[in-house]
Short mmCIF file of C-alpha atoms in Angstrom, two decimals:
data_model
loop_
_atom_site.label_atom_id
_atom_site.label_comp_id
_atom_site.label_asym_id
_atom_site.label_seq_id
_atom_site.Cartn_x
_atom_site.Cartn_y
_atom_site.Cartn_z
CA MET A 107 0.00 0.00 0.00
CA SER A 108 1.33 3.41 -0.89
CA GLU A 109 0.32 6.95 -0.08
CA ARG A 110 0.80 10.11 -2.06
CA ASN A 111 0.58 13.59 -0.56
CA GLY A 112 -1.27 12.25 2.48
CA VAL A 113 -3.91 10.43 0.43
CA ALA A 114 -4.33 6.64 0.32
CA GLN A 115 -3.58 4.86 -2.95
CA PRO A 116 -5.61 1.61 -2.96
CA PRO A 117 -4.87 -1.11 -5.48
CA THR A 118 -7.09 -1.10 -8.55
CA GLY A 119 -8.95 -3.92 -10.23
CA VAL A 120 -9.29 -5.98 -7.05
CA GLY A 121 -12.15 -7.15 -4.84
CA LEU A 122 -13.18 -6.32 -1.30
CA GLU A 123 -10.91 -8.86 0.38
CA GLN A 124 -7.85 -7.54 -1.43
CA LEU A 125 -8.84 -3.98 -0.55
CA ARG A 126 -9.29 -4.98 3.08
CA GLY A 127 -5.84 -6.54 3.14
CA ALA A 128 -4.25 -3.49 1.58
CA ALA A 129 -6.05 -1.09 3.93
CA ALA A 130 -4.58 -2.93 6.92
CA GLY A 131 -1.27 -1.26 6.12
CA CYS A 132 -2.62 2.21 5.39
CA ARG A 133 -0.43 5.03 6.71
CA ALA A 134 -1.99 7.90 4.75
CA CYS A 135 -2.71 9.91 7.92
CA GLU A 136 -1.44 9.82 11.48
CA LEU A 137 -4.51 8.15 12.99
CA TRP A 138 -3.04 4.66 12.55
CA GLN A 139 -0.32 5.39 15.11
CA ASP A 140 -2.55 5.23 18.20
CA THR A 141 -5.05 2.59 17.09
CA THR A 142 -5.22 -1.18 17.22
CA GLN A 143 -5.98 -1.74 13.54
CA THR A 144 -7.66 -0.51 10.40
CA VAL A 145 -11.42 -1.10 10.51
CA PHE A 146 -12.54 -1.78 6.95
CA GLY A 147 -16.10 -2.26 5.74
CA GLU A 148 -18.00 -5.52 6.25
CA GLY A 149 -20.75 -7.16 4.26
CA PRO A 150 -21.43 -9.12 1.08
CA GLY A 151 -20.09 -7.94 -2.25
CA THR A 152 -23.65 -8.28 -3.57
CA ALA A 153 -25.04 -5.74 -1.08
CA ARG A 154 -27.62 -3.41 -2.59
CA VAL A 155 -27.35 -0.90 0.24
CA VAL A 156 -24.23 0.60 1.83
CA PHE A 157 -24.26 2.34 5.22
CA VAL A 158 -21.47 4.87 5.75
CA GLY A 159 -20.71 6.16 9.24
CA GLU A 160 -18.07 8.57 10.44
CA GLN A 161 -15.31 6.39 11.88
CA PRO A 162 -14.91 3.30 14.07
CA GLY A 163 -15.26 3.65 17.82
CA ASP A 164 -13.35 2.09 20.68
CA GLN A 165 -14.93 -1.36 20.46
CA GLU A 166 -14.74 -1.38 16.66
CA ASP A 167 -11.03 -0.56 16.86
CA ARG A 168 -10.42 -3.44 19.26
CA LYS A 169 -12.48 -5.98 17.27
CA GLY A 170 -11.60 -4.79 13.78
CA GLU A 171 -15.24 -4.68 12.66
CA PRO A 172 -17.52 -1.68 12.00
CA PHE A 173 -20.61 -0.94 14.11
CA VAL A 174 -20.18 -3.60 16.78
CA GLY A 175 -20.32 -1.29 19.82
CA PRO A 176 -23.36 0.38 21.43
CA ALA A 177 -24.13 2.43 18.29
CA GLY A 178 -23.88 -0.72 16.19
CA ARG A 179 -26.33 -2.56 18.43
CA LEU A 180 -28.77 0.33 18.15
CA LEU A 181 -28.34 0.32 14.37
CA ASP A 182 -29.07 -3.42 14.31
CA LYS A 183 -32.28 -2.86 16.25
CA ALA A 184 -33.36 0.02 13.99
CA LEU A 185 -32.64 -2.01 10.86
CA ASP A 186 -34.68 -4.88 12.24
CA ASP A 187 -37.58 -2.56 13.10
CA ALA A 188 -37.42 -1.09 9.60
CA GLY A 189 -37.41 -4.51 7.96
CA ILE A 190 -33.81 -4.48 6.66
CA ASP A 191 -31.57 -7.50 7.18
CA ARG A 192 -28.12 -6.23 8.16
CA ALA A 193 -26.58 -9.45 6.84
CA THR A 194 -27.51 -8.30 3.31
CA ALA A 195 -26.04 -4.79 3.78
CA TYR A 196 -22.50 -3.45 3.61
CA VAL A 197 -21.43 -1.28 6.54
CA THR A 198 -18.38 0.97 6.50
CA ASN A 199 -17.03 4.34 7.62
CA ALA A 200 -15.70 7.43 5.91
CA VAL A 201 -12.52 7.12 8.02
CA LYS A 202 -11.10 3.68 8.76
CA HIS A 203 -9.12 4.43 11.94
CA PHE A 204 -10.39 5.43 15.38
CA GLY A 205 -9.64 9.10 15.99
CA HIS A 206 -9.51 9.82 19.69
CA THR A 207 -7.90 11.61 22.59
CA LEU A 208 -6.81 10.04 25.85
CA LYS A 209 -8.52 10.95 29.11
CA GLY A 210 -6.84 8.86 31.75
CA LYS A 211 -7.18 5.30 30.48
CA ARG A 212 -10.24 6.12 28.38
CA ARG A 213 -10.08 6.79 24.65
CA ILE A 214 -12.52 9.59 23.84
CA HIS A 215 -13.92 9.93 20.31
CA GLN A 216 -12.59 12.88 18.35
CA THR A 217 -14.33 13.99 15.16
CA PRO A 218 -12.07 13.43 12.15
CA GLY A 219 -10.72 16.47 10.39
CA ALA A 220 -10.95 17.31 6.70
CA GLU A 221 -7.42 15.95 6.22
CA HIS A 222 -8.47 12.56 7.60
CA LEU A 223 -11.54 12.39 5.36
CA ARG A 224 -9.40 13.34 2.36
CA ALA A 225 -6.71 10.79 3.21
CA CYS A 226 -9.23 7.96 3.57
CA ARG A 227 -11.56 8.92 0.72
CA PRO A 228 -9.93 6.60 -1.86
CA TRP A 229 -10.78 3.56 0.27
CA LEU A 230 -14.45 4.54 0.28
CA GLU A 231 -14.35 5.19 -3.45
CA ALA A 232 -12.78 1.76 -4.01
CA GLU A 233 -15.55 0.12 -1.97
CA PHE A 234 -18.21 1.90 -4.02
CA ALA A 235 -16.51 0.89 -7.27
CA VAL A 236 -16.67 -2.80 -6.31
CA LEU A 237 -20.14 -2.76 -4.75
CA GLN A 238 -22.00 -0.41 -7.12
CA PRO A 239 -24.82 -0.08 -4.59
CA GLU A 240 -28.39 0.91 -5.32
CA VAL A 241 -28.76 2.96 -2.12
CA VAL A 242 -26.13 4.63 0.08
CA VAL A 243 -27.11 5.73 3.59
CA ALA A 244 -24.99 8.43 5.21
CA LEU A 245 -25.15 7.96 8.98
CA GLY A 246 -24.56 11.28 10.68
CA ALA A 247 -23.40 14.75 9.72
CA THR A 248 -19.76 13.91 8.96
CA ALA A 249 -20.66 11.24 6.40
CA ALA A 250 -23.45 13.36 4.91
CA LYS A 251 -21.26 16.44 4.49
CA SER A 252 -18.50 14.33 2.96
CA LEU A 253 -20.71 12.44 0.52
CA ILE A 254 -23.43 14.97 -0.32
CA SER A 255 -22.39 18.55 0.39
CA PRO A 256 -20.55 20.52 3.09
CA SER A 257 -23.75 22.55 3.54
CA PHE A 258 -25.98 19.49 4.09
CA ARG A 259 -28.04 19.59 7.29
CA ILE A 260 -29.26 16.31 8.79
CA THR A 261 -31.89 18.09 10.86
CA ARG A 262 -33.45 19.61 7.76
CA ASP A 263 -32.98 17.05 4.98
CA HIS A 264 -32.82 13.63 6.62
CA GLY A 265 -34.89 10.81 5.16
CA GLN A 266 -34.90 12.17 1.60
CA LEU A 267 -33.81 9.94 -1.27
CA MET A 268 -31.64 11.83 -3.73
CA PRO A 269 -30.11 10.64 -7.02
CA TRP A 270 -26.36 10.31 -6.64
CA THR A 271 -23.35 8.79 -8.33
CA PRO A 272 -20.76 7.19 -6.03
CA PRO A 273 -17.36 8.80 -6.70
CA GLY A 274 -15.61 5.47 -7.20
CA VAL A 275 -18.18 4.40 -9.77
CA ARG A 276 -17.89 7.77 -11.51
CA ALA A 277 -14.12 7.38 -11.79
CA ALA A 278 -14.43 3.82 -13.08
CA GLU A 279 -16.95 4.88 -15.72
CA ALA A 280 -14.77 7.78 -16.84
CA ALA A 281 -11.90 5.35 -17.42
CA LEU A 282 -13.94 3.36 -19.94
CA PRO A 283 -13.58 4.00 -23.67
CA GLU A 284 -16.22 6.53 -24.70
CA ALA A 285 -18.03 3.98 -26.88
CA ASP A 286 -18.49 1.69 -23.86
CA GLN A 287 -19.63 4.25 -21.33
CA ASP A 288 -23.33 4.18 -22.22
CA GLU A 289 -23.44 0.41 -22.60
CA ASP A 290 -21.68 -0.23 -19.29
CA ALA A 291 -23.12 2.72 -17.38
CA PRO A 292 -24.00 1.78 -13.81
CA HIS A 293 -27.58 1.82 -12.59
CA GLN A 294 -28.93 4.86 -10.78
CA THR A 295 -27.77 5.09 -7.21
CA TRP A 296 -29.68 6.94 -4.50
CA ILE A 297 -28.40 8.47 -1.30
CA LEU A 298 -30.22 9.20 1.94
CA ALA A 299 -28.87 10.76 5.12
CA THR A 300 -30.08 10.04 8.62
CA THR A 301 -28.99 10.45 12.21
CA HIS A 302 -26.00 8.46 13.42
CA PRO A 303 -27.06 5.93 16.07
CA SER A 304 -24.44 7.31 18.47
CA ALA A 305 -26.24 10.68 18.39
CA ILE A 306 -29.43 8.96 19.50
CA LEU A 307 -27.56 7.36 22.40
CA ARG A 308 -26.49 10.86 23.48
CA THR A 309 -30.02 12.28 23.19
CA PRO A 310 -31.67 13.16 26.52
CA ASP A 311 -33.96 10.44 27.83
CA GLU A 312 -37.16 12.40 27.25
CA ALA A 313 -36.38 12.87 23.55
CA ARG A 314 -34.65 9.57 22.75
CA ASP A 315 -37.75 7.60 21.75
CA ALA A 316 -38.72 10.24 19.20
CA ALA A 317 -35.18 10.38 17.81
CA TYR A 318 -35.10 6.61 17.47
CA ALA A 319 -38.51 6.57 15.76
CA ALA A 320 -37.22 9.14 13.25
CA LEU A 321 -34.22 6.91 12.47
CA VAL A 322 -36.50 3.91 11.89
CA ALA A 323 -38.77 6.03 9.67
CA ASP A 324 -35.77 7.07 7.55
CA LEU A 325 -34.60 3.46 7.26
CA THR A 326 -38.11 2.45 6.21
CA VAL A 327 -37.69 4.78 3.22
CA VAL A 328 -34.54 2.83 2.37
CA ARG A 329 -36.40 -0.48 2.70
CA ASP A 330 -39.13 0.71 0.34
CA ALA A 331 -36.55 1.91 -2.19
CA LEU A 332 -35.02 -1.57 -2.24
CA ALA A 333 -38.37 -3.32 -2.61
#
């Protein structure tokens, strides 16, 4: 695995397992220095829907799998309530290492900076290029701003399906000979943003049920789009 100007350079023309193996050695930004391991995406290569969070948390870093901590358990419950089988979905993060600060022995989440999102972006693009999903779900503001627009507001525009072309798919299509681009053009992909499960866990008790219901309602839109 190589890096150039602080940006990851994934291998091309390979599948998810080869990408996962290459990402294990990623040194494109400094986050790898204080983490246990790279946390790459998980799920079948046939997944029609991809969920993109911000970054792995403490438990994800220790286990090497995305969304296996408290937020992951809440996501599992919300997916089940919305009628989506997580086993058929691909789950990943915009940043593949756990950004944090130390407070005593505790590792406290730290929101990734623009340089971390930029460094890790090629991994996400490579995942999209392999998966060519029908629906992408941005979980939380960081993922939504990165994938949709810096001005995107979860509170205002969550739960709305929007036509979208994954950047990795766009790059792959552009590399085709012009005569083949129409014939091999990927299907339409849609994107929807919703609240990150960790934000619901931080919501005051009196408002948490409503926040959770809103997440399930947004995921139900995803379910219907996949029907």
